[in-house]
PDB file of C-alpha atoms and ligand atoms in Angstrom:
ATOM      1  CA  MET A  29      58.785 143.475 162.116  1.00  0.00           C
ATOM      2  CA  ALA A  30      61.401 141.456 160.277  1.00  0.00           C
ATOM      3  CA  LEU A  31      64.626 142.126 158.421  1.00  0.00           C
ATOM      4  CA  THR A  32      65.516 140.238 155.246  1.00  0.00           C
ATOM      5  CA  ALA A  33      68.928 138.535 155.032  1.00  0.00           C
ATOM      6  CA  PRO A  34      71.284 139.963 152.370  1.00  0.00           C
ATOM      7  CA  MET A  35      71.090 136.851 150.146  1.00  0.00           C
ATOM      8  CA  MET A  36      68.127 134.768 149.004  1.00  0.00           C
ATOM      9  CA  TRP A  37      67.534 131.762 146.746  1.00  0.00           C
ATOM     10  CA  VAL A  38      65.699 132.480 143.498  1.00  0.00           C
ATOM     11  CA  ASP A  39      65.062 129.694 140.993  1.00  0.00           C
ATOM     12  CA  GLY A  40      68.122 127.725 142.075  1.00  0.00           C
ATOM     13  CA  ALA A  41      70.649 130.554 142.464  1.00  0.00           C
ATOM     14  CA  MET A  42      71.729 132.634 145.460  1.00  0.00           C
ATOM     15  CA  VAL A  43      71.156 136.292 144.641  1.00  0.00           C
ATOM     16  CA  SER A  44      71.333 139.561 146.501  1.00  0.00           C
ATOM     17  CA  SER A  45      67.966 140.223 148.177  1.00  0.00           C
ATOM     18  CA  SER A  46      68.015 143.800 146.937  1.00  0.00           C
ATOM     19  CA  ASP A  47      68.140 142.497 143.334  1.00  0.00           C
ATOM     20  CA  ALA A  48      65.175 140.137 143.860  1.00  0.00           C
ATOM     21  CA  THR A  49      62.428 142.450 142.646  1.00  0.00           C
ATOM     22  CA  LEU A  50      59.068 141.905 140.984  1.00  0.00           C
ATOM     23  CA  PRO A  51      57.518 144.067 138.230  1.00  0.00           C
ATOM     24  CA  LEU A  52      54.796 146.389 139.495  1.00  0.00           C
ATOM     25  CA  LEU A  53      52.426 144.980 136.876  1.00  0.00           C
ATOM     26  CA  ALA A  54      53.180 141.310 137.666  1.00  0.00           C
ATOM     27  CA  HIS A  55      50.181 139.037 138.145  1.00  0.00           C
ATOM     28  CA  ALA A  56      51.518 138.319 141.656  1.00  0.00           C
ATOM     29  CA  THR A  57      51.262 141.996 142.621  1.00  0.00           C
ATOM     30  CA  GLN A  58      48.140 143.039 140.717  1.00  0.00           C
ATOM     31  CA  ARG A  59      46.032 139.987 141.627  1.00  0.00           C
ATOM     32  CA  GLY A  60      47.688 138.906 144.865  1.00  0.00           C
ATOM     33  CA  SER A  61      48.274 135.431 143.415  1.00  0.00           C
ATOM     34  CA  LEU A  62      51.637 134.943 145.138  1.00  0.00           C
ATOM     35  CA  VAL A  63      51.639 131.950 147.484  1.00  0.00           C
ATOM     36  CA  PHE A  64      53.995 131.551 150.407  1.00  0.00           C
ATOM     37  CA  ASP A  65      54.766 129.676 153.563  1.00  0.00           C
ATOM     38  CA  LEU A  66      56.698 130.752 156.625  1.00  0.00           C
ATOM     39  CA  GLY A  67      58.679 128.411 158.879  1.00  0.00           C
ATOM     40  CA  SER A  68      61.037 129.103 161.764  1.00  0.00           C
ATOM     41  CA  PHE A  69      64.564 128.105 162.685  1.00  0.00           C
ATOM     42  CA  ASN A  70      65.917 128.285 166.202  1.00  0.00           C
ATOM     43  CA  ALA A  71      69.212 128.067 168.052  1.00  0.00           C
ATOM     44  CA  THR A  72      70.098 124.630 169.424  1.00  0.00           C
ATOM     45  CA  ALA A  73      73.306 123.390 171.090  1.00  0.00           C
ATOM     46  CA  ARG A  74      74.364 122.071 167.669  1.00  0.00           C
ATOM     47  CA  GLY A  75      73.573 125.209 165.659  1.00  0.00           C
ATOM     48  CA  PRO A  76      70.341 126.414 164.087  1.00  0.00           C
ATOM     49  CA  ALA A  77      67.590 123.899 163.281  1.00  0.00           C
ATOM     50  CA  LEU A  78      64.485 124.324 161.147  1.00  0.00           C
ATOM     51  CA  PHE A  79      61.202 123.473 162.861  1.00  0.00           C
ATOM     52  CA  ARG A  80      59.042 120.964 160.950  1.00  0.00           C
ATOM     53  CA  PRO A  81      60.168 122.309 157.548  1.00  0.00           C
ATOM     54  CA  GLN A  82      58.794 119.232 155.765  1.00  0.00           C
ATOM     55  CA  ASP A  83      55.308 120.226 156.901  1.00  0.00           C
ATOM     56  CA  HIS A  84      55.781 123.813 155.728  1.00  0.00           C
ATOM     57  CA  VAL A  85      57.029 122.628 152.339  1.00  0.00           C
ATOM     58  CA  ALA A  86      54.107 120.207 151.983  1.00  0.00           C
ATOM     59  CA  ARG A  87      51.639 123.020 152.771  1.00  0.00           C
ATOM     60  CA  PHE A  88      53.473 125.341 150.367  1.00  0.00           C
ATOM     61  CA  LEU A  89      53.287 122.786 147.532  1.00  0.00           C
ATOM     62  CA  ARG A  90      49.589 122.320 148.217  1.00  0.00           C
ATOM     63  CA  SER A  91      49.002 126.115 148.074  1.00  0.00           C
ATOM     64  CA  CYS A  92      50.854 126.178 144.721  1.00  0.00           C
ATOM     65  CA  ARG A  93      48.668 123.362 143.369  1.00  0.00           C
ATOM     66  CA  VAL A  94      45.390 124.958 144.435  1.00  0.00           C
ATOM     67  CA  VAL A  95      46.289 128.367 142.978  1.00  0.00           C
ATOM     68  CA  GLY A  96      47.666 126.723 139.822  1.00  0.00           C
ATOM     69  CA  LEU A  97      51.309 127.764 140.113  1.00  0.00           C
ATOM     70  CA  GLN A  98      53.576 125.221 138.466  1.00  0.00           C
ATOM     71  CA  ILE A  99      57.003 125.263 140.038  1.00  0.00           C
ATOM     72  CA  GLU A 100      60.163 123.413 139.162  1.00  0.00           C
ATOM     73  CA  PRO A 101      61.666 122.511 142.589  1.00  0.00           C
ATOM     74  CA  ASP A 102      60.241 119.479 144.407  1.00  0.00           C
ATOM     75  CA  ALA A 103      59.949 119.080 148.187  1.00  0.00           C
ATOM     76  CA  ASP A 104      63.584 117.996 148.574  1.00  0.00           C
ATOM     77  CA  ALA A 105      64.880 120.936 146.554  1.00  0.00           C
ATOM     78  CA  LEU A 106      62.758 123.353 148.611  1.00  0.00           C
ATOM     79  CA  LEU A 107      64.162 121.896 151.846  1.00  0.00           C
ATOM     80  CA  THR A 108      67.726 122.067 150.543  1.00  0.00           C
ATOM     81  CA  ALA A 109      67.147 125.697 149.548  1.00  0.00           C
ATOM     82  CA  ALA A 110      65.883 126.471 153.067  1.00  0.00           C
ATOM     83  CA  VAL A 111      68.943 124.904 154.679  1.00  0.00           C
ATOM     84  CA  LYS A 112      71.159 126.848 152.302  1.00  0.00           C
ATOM     85  CA  VAL A 113      69.598 130.269 152.951  1.00  0.00           C
ATOM     86  CA  VAL A 114      69.737 129.739 156.718  1.00  0.00           C
ATOM     87  CA  ALA A 115      73.374 128.592 156.582  1.00  0.00           C
ATOM     88  CA  THR A 116      74.301 131.541 154.328  1.00  0.00           C
ATOM     89  CA  SER A 117      72.560 134.028 156.627  1.00  0.00           C
ATOM     90  CA  GLY A 118      74.707 133.016 159.617  1.00  0.00           C
ATOM     91  CA  GLU A 119      71.664 133.661 161.840  1.00  0.00           C
ATOM     92  CA  GLN A 120      70.657 131.429 164.755  1.00  0.00           C
ATOM     93  CA  HIS A 121      66.971 132.368 164.909  1.00  0.00           C
ATOM     94  CA  GLY A 122      64.517 133.659 162.365  1.00  0.00           C
ATOM     95  CA  TRP A 123      62.131 132.579 159.656  1.00  0.00           C
ATOM     96  CA  VAL A 124      62.289 131.018 156.221  1.00  0.00           C
ATOM     97  CA  ARG A 125      59.826 132.279 153.655  1.00  0.00           C
ATOM     98  CA  TRP A 126      59.099 130.149 150.594  1.00  0.00           C
ATOM     99  CA  CYS A 127      57.308 132.118 147.816  1.00  0.00           C
ATOM    100  CA  ALA A 128      55.967 131.142 144.392  1.00  0.00           C
ATOM    101  CA  PHE A 129      54.695 133.776 141.999  1.00  0.00           C
ATOM    102  CA  PHE A 130      53.835 134.746 138.444  1.00  0.00           C
ATOM    103  CA  ALA A 131      56.386 137.429 137.693  1.00  0.00           C
ATOM    104  CA  ALA A 132      55.157 138.313 134.191  1.00  0.00           C
ATOM    105  CA  ALA A 133      53.251 141.551 133.699  1.00  0.00           C
ATOM    106  CA  GLN A 134      49.888 140.514 132.292  1.00  0.00           C
ATOM    107  CA  PRO A 135      46.538 142.210 132.513  1.00  0.00           C
ATOM    108  CA  ASP A 136      44.284 139.123 132.349  1.00  0.00           C
ATOM    109  CA  LEU A 137      42.717 137.558 135.397  1.00  0.00           C
ATOM    110  CA  LEU A 138      43.986 134.121 134.374  1.00  0.00           C
ATOM    111  CA  PRO A 139      47.752 134.028 133.877  1.00  0.00           C
ATOM    112  CA  ARG A 140      48.737 132.973 130.358  1.00  0.00           C
ATOM    113  CA  SER A 141      51.232 130.410 131.606  1.00  0.00           C
ATOM    114  CA  SER A 142      51.211 128.345 134.812  1.00  0.00           C
ATOM    115  CA  ARG A 143      54.996 128.452 135.082  1.00  0.00           C
ATOM    116  CA  ALA A 144      55.871 130.235 138.300  1.00  0.00           C
ATOM    117  CA  GLN A 145      59.092 131.396 139.897  1.00  0.00           C
ATOM    118  CA  VAL A 146      60.234 130.452 143.380  1.00  0.00           C
ATOM    119  CA  ALA A 147      62.145 132.387 146.016  1.00  0.00           C
ATOM    120  CA  VAL A 148      63.326 131.257 149.450  1.00  0.00           C
ATOM    121  CA  ALA A 149      64.414 133.949 151.891  1.00  0.00           C
ATOM    122  CA  VAL A 150      65.482 134.306 155.514  1.00  0.00           C
ATOM    123  CA  GLN A 151      63.950 136.968 157.706  1.00  0.00           C
ATOM    124  CA  THR A 152      65.074 137.826 161.214  1.00  0.00           C
ATOM    125  CA  PRO A 153      63.229 139.538 164.057  1.00  0.00           C
ATOM    126  CA  GLU A 154      63.864 143.247 164.367  1.00  0.00           C
ATOM    127  CA  ASP A 155      62.201 143.623 167.764  1.00  0.00           C
ATOM    128  CA  PRO A 156      62.490 141.376 170.836  1.00  0.00           C
ATOM    129  CA  PRO A 157      59.510 139.006 171.208  1.00  0.00           C
ATOM    130  CA  ARG A 158      56.473 140.615 172.803  1.00  0.00           C
ATOM    131  CA  GLN A 159      55.942 139.443 176.388  1.00  0.00           C
ATOM    132  CA  LYS A 160      52.750 141.304 177.189  1.00  0.00           C
ATOM    133  CA  PRO A 161      49.532 139.296 176.736  1.00  0.00           C
ATOM    134  CA  LEU A 162      47.247 140.417 173.910  1.00  0.00           C
ATOM    135  CA  ARG A 163      43.958 142.293 174.114  1.00  0.00           C
ATOM    136  CA  VAL A 164      41.767 140.921 171.361  1.00  0.00           C
ATOM    137  CA  GLY A 165      38.401 141.786 169.918  1.00  0.00           C
ATOM    138  CA  THR A 166      35.818 140.057 167.755  1.00  0.00           C
ATOM    139  CA  PHE A 167      33.206 141.646 165.492  1.00  0.00           C
ATOM    140  CA  ASP A 168      30.246 139.675 164.280  1.00  0.00           C
ATOM    141  CA  ASP A 169      30.830 141.003 160.760  1.00  0.00           C
ATOM    142  CA  ALA A 170      34.618 140.479 160.688  1.00  0.00           C
ATOM    143  CA  ARG A 171      34.535 137.008 159.196  1.00  0.00           C
ATOM    144  CA  LYS A 172      36.859 134.474 157.702  1.00  0.00           C
ATOM    145  CA  ALA A 173      36.080 133.853 154.008  1.00  0.00           C
ATOM    146  CA  ALA A 174      33.815 130.809 153.671  1.00  0.00           C
ATOM    147  CA  PRO A 175      35.748 127.684 152.582  1.00  0.00           C
ATOM    148  CA  GLU A 176      33.561 127.512 149.453  1.00  0.00           C
ATOM    149  CA  ALA A 177      34.922 130.942 148.447  1.00  0.00           C
ATOM    150  CA  LEU A 178      38.548 130.312 149.387  1.00  0.00           C
ATOM    151  CA  ASP A 179      40.189 127.199 150.834  1.00  0.00           C
ATOM    152  CA  PRO A 180      41.442 128.386 154.259  1.00  0.00           C
ATOM    153  CA  GLY A 181      44.449 126.035 153.956  1.00  0.00           C
ATOM    154  CA  VAL A 182      45.899 128.068 151.080  1.00  0.00           C
ATOM    155  CA  LYS A 183      48.424 130.740 151.947  1.00  0.00           C
ATOM    156  CA  ALA A 184      47.946 133.157 149.046  1.00  0.00           C
ATOM    157  CA  ALA A 185      48.699 136.869 149.382  1.00  0.00           C
ATOM    158  CA  ALA A 186      45.155 137.825 148.351  1.00  0.00           C
ATOM    159  CA  ALA A 187      43.690 135.834 151.255  1.00  0.00           C
ATOM    160  CA  TYR A 188      45.140 138.309 153.750  1.00  0.00           C
ATOM    161  CA  LEU A 189      43.367 141.463 152.622  1.00  0.00           C
ATOM    162  CA  GLY A 190      40.127 140.895 154.571  1.00  0.00           C
ATOM    163  CA  PRO A 191      42.021 139.854 157.735  1.00  0.00           C
ATOM    164  CA  MET A 192      44.301 142.895 157.342  1.00  0.00           C
ATOM    165  CA  LEU A 193      41.295 145.245 157.317  1.00  0.00           C
ATOM    166  CA  ALA A 194      39.807 143.428 160.307  1.00  0.00           C
ATOM    167  CA  ARG A 195      43.037 143.849 162.278  1.00  0.00           C
ATOM    168  CA  ARG A 196      43.087 147.557 161.417  1.00  0.00           C
ATOM    169  CA  ARG A 197      39.527 147.874 162.651  1.00  0.00           C
ATOM    170  CA  ALA A 198      40.403 146.055 165.889  1.00  0.00           C
ATOM    171  CA  GLN A 199      43.400 148.289 166.497  1.00  0.00           C
ATOM    172  CA  ALA A 200      41.289 151.398 165.867  1.00  0.00           C
ATOM    173  CA  ALA A 201      38.949 150.066 168.569  1.00  0.00           C
ATOM    174  CA  GLY A 202      41.870 149.778 171.024  1.00  0.00           C
ATOM    175  CA  TYR A 203      42.644 146.048 170.708  1.00  0.00           C
ATOM    176  CA  ASP A 204      45.961 144.477 169.723  1.00  0.00           C
ATOM    177  CA  ASP A 205      44.357 142.054 167.296  1.00  0.00           C
ATOM    178  CA  VAL A 206      41.139 140.543 166.012  1.00  0.00           C
ATOM    179  CA  VAL A 207      39.790 136.991 166.059  1.00  0.00           C
ATOM    180  CA  LEU A 208      37.725 136.340 162.943  1.00  0.00           C
ATOM    181  CA  ILE A 209      34.376 134.554 163.120  1.00  0.00           C
ATOM    182  CA  ASP A 210      33.600 131.601 160.821  1.00  0.00           C
ATOM    183  CA  CYS A 211      30.627 131.468 158.475  1.00  0.00           C
ATOM    184  CA  GLU A 212      28.557 129.618 161.118  1.00  0.00           C
ATOM    185  CA  GLY A 213      29.143 132.299 163.752  1.00  0.00           C
ATOM    186  CA  ASN A 214      31.759 130.395 165.761  1.00  0.00           C
ATOM    187  CA  ILE A 215      35.348 131.418 166.505  1.00  0.00           C
ATOM    188  CA  ALA A 216      37.703 130.898 163.521  1.00  0.00           C
ATOM    189  CA  GLU A 217      41.188 132.395 163.828  1.00  0.00           C
ATOM    190  CA  PRO A 218      43.201 135.612 164.073  1.00  0.00           C
ATOM    191  CA  PRO A 219      44.636 137.048 160.803  1.00  0.00           C
ATOM    192  CA  VAL A 220      47.972 135.171 160.964  1.00  0.00           C
ATOM    193  CA  ALA A 221      47.652 132.686 163.827  1.00  0.00           C
ATOM    194  CA  ASN A 222      45.389 130.000 165.238  1.00  0.00           C
ATOM    195  CA  VAL A 223      43.598 130.328 168.535  1.00  0.00           C
ATOM    196  CA  PHE A 224      43.196 128.017 171.539  1.00  0.00           C
ATOM    197  CA  ALA A 225      40.942 128.281 174.580  1.00  0.00           C
ATOM    198  CA  VAL A 226      41.083 126.314 177.816  1.00  0.00           C
ATOM    199  CA  VAL A 227      37.518 125.410 178.785  1.00  0.00           C
ATOM    200  CA  ASP A 228      36.870 123.160 181.819  1.00  0.00           C
ATOM    201  CA  GLY A 229      40.496 121.968 181.738  1.00  0.00           C
ATOM    202  CA  ALA A 230      40.331 120.913 178.061  1.00  0.00           C
ATOM    203  CA  LEU A 231      42.307 122.534 175.256  1.00  0.00           C
ATOM    204  CA  TRP A 232      39.965 123.623 172.453  1.00  0.00           C
ATOM    205  CA  THR A 233      40.750 124.859 168.984  1.00  0.00           C
ATOM    206  CA  PRO A 234      38.359 125.356 166.046  1.00  0.00           C
ATOM    207  CA  PRO A 235      38.327 122.531 163.459  1.00  0.00           C
ATOM    208  CA  SER A 236      40.486 122.855 160.354  1.00  0.00           C
ATOM    209  CA  ARG A 237      37.444 123.147 158.068  1.00  0.00           C
ATOM    210  CA  TYR A 238      37.378 126.910 158.621  1.00  0.00           C
ATOM    211  CA  VAL A 239      40.981 127.760 159.510  1.00  0.00           C
ATOM    212  CA  LEU A 240      44.524 127.357 158.237  1.00  0.00           C
ATOM    213  CA  PRO A 241      45.883 124.069 159.594  1.00  0.00           C
ATOM    214  CA  GLY A 242      48.773 125.788 161.362  1.00  0.00           C
ATOM    215  CA  ILE A 243      51.904 123.793 162.004  1.00  0.00           C
ATOM    216  CA  THR A 244      52.219 125.369 165.449  1.00  0.00           C
ATOM    217  CA  ARG A 245      48.545 124.471 166.032  1.00  0.00           C
ATOM    218  CA  GLN A 246      49.287 120.858 165.076  1.00  0.00           C
ATOM    219  CA  SER A 247      52.322 120.870 167.376  1.00  0.00           C
ATOM    220  CA  VAL A 248      50.257 122.257 170.279  1.00  0.00           C
ATOM    221  CA  LEU A 249      47.663 119.513 169.728  1.00  0.00           C
ATOM    222  CA  GLU A 250      50.345 116.821 169.702  1.00  0.00           C
ATOM    223  CA  LEU A 251      52.198 118.249 172.714  1.00  0.00           C
ATOM    224  CA  GLY A 252      48.907 118.684 174.578  1.00  0.00           C
ATOM    225  CA  ARG A 253      48.011 115.025 174.019  1.00  0.00           C
ATOM    226  CA  TYR A 254      51.527 113.976 175.012  1.00  0.00           C
ATOM    227  CA  GLU A 255      51.118 115.982 178.235  1.00  0.00           C
ATOM    228  CA  GLY A 256      47.900 114.095 178.946  1.00  0.00           C
ATOM    229  CA  LEU A 257      45.578 117.047 178.348  1.00  0.00           C
ATOM    230  CA  GLU A 258      42.131 116.642 176.879  1.00  0.00           C
ATOM    231  CA  VAL A 259      42.367 118.133 173.400  1.00  0.00           C
ATOM    232  CA  ARG A 260      39.376 119.043 171.217  1.00  0.00           C
ATOM    233  CA  GLU A 261      39.217 120.209 167.616  1.00  0.00           C
ATOM    234  CA  GLU A 262      35.598 121.269 167.721  1.00  0.00           C
ATOM    235  CA  PRO A 263      33.536 124.369 167.002  1.00  0.00           C
ATOM    236  CA  LEU A 264      34.201 126.990 169.668  1.00  0.00           C
ATOM    237  CA  SER A 265      31.241 129.280 170.276  1.00  0.00           C
ATOM    238  CA  GLN A 266      31.771 132.985 170.876  1.00  0.00           C
ATOM    239  CA  GLN A 267      30.268 132.532 174.365  1.00  0.00           C
ATOM    240  CA  SER A 268      32.668 129.710 175.380  1.00  0.00           C
ATOM    241  CA  PHE A 269      35.546 131.711 173.982  1.00  0.00           C
ATOM    242  CA  ALA A 270      34.605 134.855 175.912  1.00  0.00           C
ATOM    243  CA  SER A 271      34.334 132.928 179.192  1.00  0.00           C
ATOM    244  CA  ALA A 272      37.364 130.617 178.744  1.00  0.00           C
ATOM    245  CA  ASP A 273      39.836 130.108 181.582  1.00  0.00           C
ATOM    246  CA  GLU A 274      42.792 130.718 179.267  1.00  0.00           C
ATOM    247  CA  VAL A 275      43.171 131.887 175.678  1.00  0.00           C
ATOM    248  CA  PHE A 276      46.275 131.898 173.513  1.00  0.00           C
ATOM    249  CA  PHE A 277      47.335 132.331 169.896  1.00  0.00           C
ATOM    250  CA  SER A 278      49.691 129.917 168.134  1.00  0.00           C
ATOM    251  CA  GLY A 279      51.745 130.664 165.028  1.00  0.00           C
ATOM    252  CA  THR A 280      55.231 130.433 163.595  1.00  0.00           C
ATOM    253  CA  GLN A 281      56.072 134.019 164.482  1.00  0.00           C
ATOM    254  CA  LEU A 282      54.752 133.934 168.061  1.00  0.00           C
ATOM    255  CA  PRO A 283      54.931 130.892 168.665  1.00  0.00           C
ATOM    256  CA  ILE A 284      52.564 130.984 171.713  1.00  0.00           C
ATOM    257  CA  ALA A 285      51.029 134.311 172.809  1.00  0.00           C
ATOM    258  CA  ALA A 286      48.713 134.600 175.802  1.00  0.00           C
ATOM    259  CA  VAL A 287      45.510 136.640 175.509  1.00  0.00           C
ATOM    260  CA  GLU A 288      44.548 138.797 178.496  1.00  0.00           C
ATOM    261  CA  SER A 289      41.157 140.091 177.375  1.00  0.00           C
ATOM    262  CA  VAL A 290      38.419 139.386 174.842  1.00  0.00           C
ATOM    263  CA  ASN A 291      36.244 142.354 173.850  1.00  0.00           C
ATOM    264  CA  GLY A 292      37.485 144.255 176.912  1.00  0.00           C
ATOM    265  CA  LYS A 293      36.578 141.489 179.371  1.00  0.00           C
ATOM    266  CA  ALA A 294      39.548 139.974 181.260  1.00  0.00           C
ATOM    267  CA  VAL A 295      40.385 136.323 180.588  1.00  0.00           C
ATOM    268  CA  LYS A 296      40.554 134.501 183.939  1.00  0.00           C
ATOM    269  CA  GLN A 297      44.284 133.714 183.712  1.00  0.00           C
ATOM    270  CA  ALA A 298      46.821 135.340 181.365  1.00  0.00           C
ATOM    271  CA  PRO A 299      49.085 133.568 180.898  1.00  0.00           C
ATOM    272  CA  GLY A 300      47.421 130.585 182.561  1.00  0.00           C
ATOM    273  CA  PRO A 301      49.120 127.349 183.639  1.00  0.00           C
ATOM    274  CA  ILE A 302      48.225 125.343 180.513  1.00  0.00           C
ATOM    275  CA  THR A 303      49.407 128.154 178.224  1.00  0.00           C
ATOM    276  CA  GLU A 304      52.704 128.267 180.141  1.00  0.00           C
ATOM    277  CA  ARG A 305      53.092 124.489 180.045  1.00  0.00           C
ATOM    278  CA  ILE A 306      52.603 124.368 176.273  1.00  0.00           C
ATOM    279  CA  ARG A 307      54.806 127.405 175.690  1.00  0.00           C
ATOM    280  CA  HIS A 308      57.608 125.927 177.800  1.00  0.00           C
ATOM    281  CA  ARG A 309      57.420 122.510 176.165  1.00  0.00           C
ATOM    282  CA  LEU A 310      57.396 123.968 172.650  1.00  0.00           C
ATOM    283  CA  SER A 311      60.396 126.177 173.393  1.00  0.00           C
ATOM    284  CA  GLN A 312      62.298 123.134 174.756  1.00  0.00           C
ATOM    285  CA  VAL A 313      61.410 121.194 171.603  1.00  0.00           C
ATOM    286  CA  GLN A 314      62.503 124.049 169.317  1.00  0.00           C
ATOM    287  CA  ALA A 315      65.770 124.418 171.242  1.00  0.00           C
ATOM    288  CA  GLY A 316      66.513 120.712 170.628  1.00  0.00           C
ATOM    289  CA  GLU A 317      66.245 119.937 174.349  1.00  0.00           C
ATOM    290  CA  ASP A 318      63.380 117.451 174.119  1.00  0.00           C
ATOM    291  CA  PRO A 319      64.495 114.041 172.813  1.00  0.00           C
ATOM    292  CA  ALA A 320      60.864 112.908 172.339  1.00  0.00           C
ATOM    293  CA  PHE A 321      60.326 115.542 169.617  1.00  0.00           C
ATOM    294  CA  ARG A 322      63.798 115.887 168.100  1.00  0.00           C
ATOM    295  CA  HIS A 323      62.400 114.435 164.845  1.00  0.00           C
ATOM    296  CA  TRP A 324      60.573 117.767 164.358  1.00  0.00           C
ATOM    297  CA  LEU A 325      63.918 119.506 163.825  1.00  0.00           C
ATOM    298  CA  LEU A 326      66.090 119.648 160.721  1.00  0.00           C
ATOM    299  CA  PRO A 327      69.619 120.740 161.663  1.00  0.00           C
ATOM    300  CA  VAL A 328      71.190 123.286 159.312  1.00  0.00           C
TER     301      VAL A 328
HETATM  302  N1  PMP B 426      46.296 131.020 160.340  1.00  0.00           N
HETATM  303  C1  PMP B 426      46.717 131.858 159.370  1.00  0.00           C
HETATM  304  C2  PMP B 426      45.684 132.490 158.506  1.00  0.00           C
HETATM  305  C3  PMP B 426      48.082 132.113 159.187  1.00  0.00           C
HETATM  306  O1  PMP B 426      48.484 132.949 158.222  1.00  0.00           O
HETATM  307  C4  PMP B 426      49.025 131.492 160.034  1.00  0.00           C
HETATM  308  C5  PMP B 426      50.487 131.763 159.865  1.00  0.00           C
HETATM  309  N2  PMP B 426      51.044 130.921 158.903  1.00  0.00           N
HETATM  310  C6  PMP B 426      48.552 130.611 161.021  1.00  0.00           C
HETATM  311  C7  PMP B 426      47.187 130.396 161.153  1.00  0.00           C
HETATM  312  C8  PMP B 426      49.512 129.855 161.900  1.00  0.00           C
HETATM  313  O2  PMP B 426      50.124 128.827 161.145  1.00  0.00           O
HETATM  314  P1  PMP B 426      51.574 128.305 161.512  1.00  0.00           P
HETATM  315  O3  PMP B 426      51.508 127.794 162.883  1.00  0.00           O
HETATM  316  O4  PMP B 426      51.839 127.241 160.510  1.00  0.00           O
HETATM  317  O5  PMP B 426      52.489 129.478 161.398  1.00  0.00           O
END
């Protein structure tokens, strides 16, 4: 759960978040065409710092392009807006959400104009981070949309409906979350995170063809290589996944969450030593305590 800061940035101006509303009949709401990206900022000795915001902005601009939303601000303006909303919030840790949307009420499937509005908001955690490892389930018919139907790299609101229903189904079956299967029957990703498995000492994650190229995922891959681990972006079969030595999720909101069981069967170690190593290193990096990766931070 997250709370929204009192002020947000909308089309170049700081406005009260409670005034930033969208018509019920907007294309964004009726068709789910809103695109967004979510990055984090964390406390460091020198104040809050955004984590890899350039990568989030690049992914956001790509989502806008694919969905056909034309927005005015460029990458620099979107970064400046992020710094501004974080500074205005006075918070040390939380998330920045960039959104682009067609606000006009229009009944047609194709919006009449490509001109879209942009909002940048800060959200803060309402609950302390979850410590308990996750129990996850898979269902052979809970699948990630095929890339031919929807580019998995696009963060559009409509893309989350199938994953939302799959999570609900998993929770009804007694799991904390679901891991979706790709169109070839291999492991894809959870609804709002990527997944890693440790198999024979190597760190595996499914290739980006079928999943969102998560910025935490990319960071785990880079930190894993830096730590001298064998890292593989290769198809992960359901069997290898179910018998992995360690399993964890990665995502901006987590950022690393250990998995204790898959389909009711205990994972050998939760959290295991590689999960802990990556989690520790990433938290040092995000706290500005790792000189080798300080370039990932943008001080506010
Ligand atoms: N996959 C999906 C579908 C997501 O929505 C997210 C969250 N943005 C992720 C993976 C993790 O990506 P990131 O590490 O950039 O938050």
